[in-house]
Short mmCIF file of C-alpha atoms in Angstrom, two decimals:
data_model
loop_
_atom_site.label_atom_id
_atom_site.label_comp_id
_atom_site.label_asym_id
_atom_site.label_seq_id
_atom_site.Cartn_x
_atom_site.Cartn_y
_atom_site.Cartn_z
CA UNK R 730 -21.07 -10.29 6.42
CA UNK R 731 -21.13 -8.96 2.89
CA UNK R 732 -18.34 -6.73 1.70
CA UNK R 733 -19.15 -4.96 -1.52
CA UNK R 734 -20.94 -7.35 -3.85
CA UNK R 735 -19.07 -10.47 -2.71
CA UNK R 736 -19.17 -12.48 0.48
CA UNK R 737 -15.59 -12.86 1.70
CA UNK R 738 -14.14 -16.29 2.32
CA UNK R 739 -11.45 -17.08 4.90
CA UNK R 740 -8.06 -15.97 3.59
CA UNK R 741 -9.46 -13.26 1.27
CA UNK R 742 -7.85 -9.84 1.13
CA UNK R 743 -10.24 -7.03 2.01
CA UNK R 744 -9.61 -3.57 0.55
CA UNK R 745 -11.20 -0.80 2.61
CA UNK R 746 -11.61 2.57 0.90
CA UNK R 747 -10.47 5.36 3.20
CA UNK R 748 -10.53 9.02 2.23
CA UNK R 749 -6.89 9.27 1.06
CA UNK R 750 -5.73 5.65 0.89
CA UNK R 751 -6.85 2.04 1.02
CA UNK R 752 -6.60 0.10 4.27
CA UNK R 753 -6.13 -3.66 3.99
CA UNK R 754 -7.29 -6.55 6.15
CA UNK R 755 -7.48 -10.32 5.79
CA UNK R 756 -10.78 -12.10 6.31
CA UNK R 757 -10.64 -14.84 8.97
CA UNK R 758 -14.28 -15.97 8.85
CA UNK R 759 -17.39 -15.45 11.00
CA UNK R 760 -17.30 -11.71 10.30
CA UNK R 761 -13.74 -11.20 11.63
CA UNK R 762 -10.63 -9.78 9.98
CA UNK R 763 -7.04 -9.37 11.01
CA UNK R 764 -5.21 -6.13 10.27
CA UNK R 765 -2.59 -3.76 11.63
CA UNK R 766 -3.72 -0.58 13.32
CA UNK R 767 -2.46 2.19 15.61
CA UNK R 768 -1.95 1.09 19.21
CA UNK R 769 -4.30 3.71 20.65
CA UNK R 770 -7.88 2.78 19.79
CA UNK R 771 -9.15 6.21 20.84
CA UNK R 772 -7.51 7.74 17.75
CA UNK R 773 -9.99 8.22 14.89
CA UNK R 774 -9.17 5.91 11.92
CA UNK R 775 -8.23 8.76 9.57
CA UNK R 776 -5.60 10.16 11.93
CA UNK R 777 -4.30 6.75 12.99
CA UNK R 778 -2.04 6.66 9.94
CA UNK R 779 -0.45 9.97 10.94
CA UNK R 780 0.25 8.75 14.47
CA UNK R 781 1.56 5.47 13.10
CA UNK R 782 4.01 7.31 10.87
CA UNK R 783 5.40 9.04 13.95
CA UNK R 784 5.46 6.06 16.33
CA UNK R 785 6.48 3.40 13.78
CA UNK R 786 4.63 0.76 15.83
CA UNK R 787 1.29 -0.89 15.13
CA UNK R 788 -0.65 -3.71 16.70
CA UNK R 789 -2.02 -6.75 14.90
CA UNK R 790 -5.70 -6.99 15.78
CA UNK R 791 -8.60 -9.32 15.19
CA UNK R 792 -11.78 -7.29 14.87
CA UNK R 793 -15.19 -7.49 13.31
CA UNK R 794 -15.06 -6.48 9.65
CA UNK R 795 -17.99 -4.09 10.13
CA UNK R 796 -16.06 -2.27 12.91
CA UNK R 797 -12.93 -1.90 10.79
CA UNK R 798 -14.88 -0.76 7.73
CA UNK R 799 -17.12 1.68 9.62
CA UNK R 800 -18.83 3.97 7.09
CA UNK R 801 -16.27 3.27 4.37
CA UNK R 802 -16.71 0.97 1.39
CA UNK R 803 -14.89 -2.31 1.04
CA UNK R 804 -14.43 -5.17 -1.37
CA UNK R 805 -12.74 -8.53 -1.65
CA UNK R 806 -9.59 -7.89 -3.66
CA UNK R 807 -7.29 -10.86 -4.18
CA UNK R 808 -5.59 -8.94 -7.00
CA UNK R 809 -2.25 -10.70 -6.63
CA UNK R 810 -3.80 -14.12 -7.36
CA UNK R 811 -3.10 -13.45 -11.05
CA UNK R 812 0.66 -13.42 -10.43
CA UNK R 813 1.06 -15.42 -7.21
CA UNK R 814 -0.27 -18.62 -5.76
CA UNK R 815 -1.98 -18.15 -2.39
CA UNK R 816 -0.92 -20.39 0.47
CA UNK R 817 -3.46 -23.01 1.56
CA UNK R 818 -6.30 -21.37 3.52
CA UNK R 819 -5.50 -23.31 6.71
CA UNK R 820 -1.90 -22.04 6.54
CA UNK R 821 -3.05 -18.44 5.94
CA UNK R 822 -5.37 -18.55 8.96
CA UNK R 823 -2.74 -20.27 11.15
CA UNK R 824 -0.17 -17.59 10.28
CA UNK R 825 -2.72 -14.84 10.91
CA UNK R 826 -3.84 -16.17 14.29
CA UNK R 827 -0.23 -16.45 15.49
CA UNK R 828 0.19 -12.70 14.85
CA UNK R 829 -2.85 -11.49 16.82
CA UNK R 830 -1.81 -9.12 19.59
CA UNK R 831 1.73 -8.66 18.34
CA UNK R 832 3.27 -5.20 18.15
CA UNK R 833 5.07 -4.81 14.82
CA UNK R 834 7.15 -2.16 13.15
CA UNK R 835 5.30 -0.06 10.60
CA UNK R 836 6.98 1.50 7.58
CA UNK R 837 4.81 3.23 5.00
CA UNK R 838 7.00 2.12 2.08
CA UNK R 839 8.17 -1.33 3.21
CA UNK R 840 5.89 -2.69 5.92
CA UNK R 841 2.37 -1.29 5.81
CA UNK R 842 -1.08 -2.88 6.16
CA UNK R 843 -1.09 -4.14 2.55
CA UNK R 844 2.38 -5.67 2.95
CA UNK R 845 1.15 -7.43 6.10
CA UNK R 846 -1.93 -9.08 4.62
CA UNK R 847 -0.21 -10.04 1.35
CA UNK R 848 2.53 -11.66 3.45
CA UNK R 849 -0.16 -13.68 5.24
CA UNK R 850 -1.84 -14.78 1.99
CA UNK R 851 1.17 -15.32 -0.29
CA UNK R 852 4.18 -15.61 2.00
CA UNK R 853 5.62 -12.37 0.61
CA UNK R 854 4.58 -8.79 1.33
CA UNK R 855 3.68 -6.44 -1.49
CA UNK R 856 1.94 -3.08 -1.88
CA UNK R 857 0.73 -1.80 -5.22
CA UNK R 858 -0.26 1.45 -3.44
CA UNK R 859 3.42 2.06 -2.64
CA UNK R 860 4.60 1.15 -6.15
CA UNK R 861 2.00 3.50 -7.66
CA UNK R 862 3.01 6.36 -5.33
CA UNK R 863 6.70 5.86 -6.10
CA UNK R 864 6.03 5.88 -9.86
CA UNK R 865 4.05 9.11 -9.51
CA UNK R 866 6.80 10.63 -7.37
CA UNK R 867 9.49 9.58 -9.86
CA UNK R 868 7.53 11.07 -12.74
CA UNK R 869 7.07 14.35 -10.88
CA UNK R 870 10.77 14.46 -9.86
CA UNK R 871 11.84 13.83 -13.46
CA UNK R 872 9.66 16.70 -14.70
CA UNK R 873 10.98 19.12 -12.08
CA UNK R 874 14.61 18.07 -12.63
CA UNK R 875 14.24 18.36 -16.42
CA UNK R 876 12.61 21.77 -16.07
CA UNK R 877 15.48 23.02 -13.89
CA UNK R 878 18.23 21.46 -16.04
CA UNK R 879 16.82 22.68 -19.35
CA UNK R 880 16.17 26.15 -18.02
CA UNK R 881 12.41 25.93 -17.84
CA UNK R 882 10.96 29.34 -18.51
CA UNK R 883 13.96 30.53 -20.53
CA UNK R 884 13.45 27.71 -23.04
CA UNK R 885 9.69 28.10 -23.21
CA UNK R 886 9.99 31.87 -23.65
CA UNK R 887 12.57 31.55 -26.46
CA UNK R 888 11.44 31.58 -30.10
CA UNK R 889 10.47 28.07 -31.15
CA UNK R 890 13.23 27.41 -33.63
CA UNK R 891 14.83 24.05 -34.41
CA UNK R 892 17.82 24.82 -32.16
CA UNK R 893 15.62 25.37 -29.13
CA UNK R 894 13.71 22.14 -29.70
CA UNK R 895 16.97 20.16 -30.03
CA UNK R 896 18.40 21.81 -26.88
CA UNK R 897 15.26 21.04 -24.89
CA UNK R 898 15.22 17.41 -26.07
CA UNK R 899 18.93 17.01 -25.28
CA UNK R 900 18.41 18.55 -21.84
CA UNK R 901 15.50 16.23 -21.11
CA UNK R 902 17.51 13.19 -22.23
CA UNK R 903 20.45 14.28 -20.06
CA UNK R 904 18.16 14.78 -17.05
CA UNK R 905 16.67 11.34 -17.59
CA UNK R 906 20.14 9.74 -17.83
CA UNK R 907 21.34 11.51 -14.65
CA UNK R 908 18.25 10.48 -12.69
CA UNK R 909 18.49 6.88 -13.86
CA UNK R 910 22.18 6.69 -13.00
CA UNK R 911 22.12 8.26 -9.54
CA UNK R 912 18.62 8.02 -8.17
CA UNK R 913 16.60 5.24 -9.79
#
């Protein structure tokens, strides 16, 4: 079973491109993957994430890669190999097979499909999707907080004199310090 341009090998991480996110699975061999998915198989894949967020429970399943991928694209993506050493393949597969059929708690930020498969491969869960979303959220929150603290429209509508520029910079620095101290 080819996935993207590469043929996956047992223990490889498979990134599946969904419409709004990437779903992750781990290749077991012979065309099969292991992944976490919503308990109810009658739910279409795109809405399964919504149901999972509400129920907080998912099932670990062994399925054919082509069934999990459906009409979406996929690729082998062992991106963490640059910073982590994968466990031996036999250990990865043993760990994965022991999980098949288990019901596990799902948490979008701390225990999602990417966390699960990286835990199988490296012994520690990680999700760059979550880190990226948090960074974007932090950046947006900083901009909104700075806008509110500095006075937003009042500052931008004021004549652009040196005093206004200094006040805006000081307000932005204060907002950044407050956010770093209390929230990040």
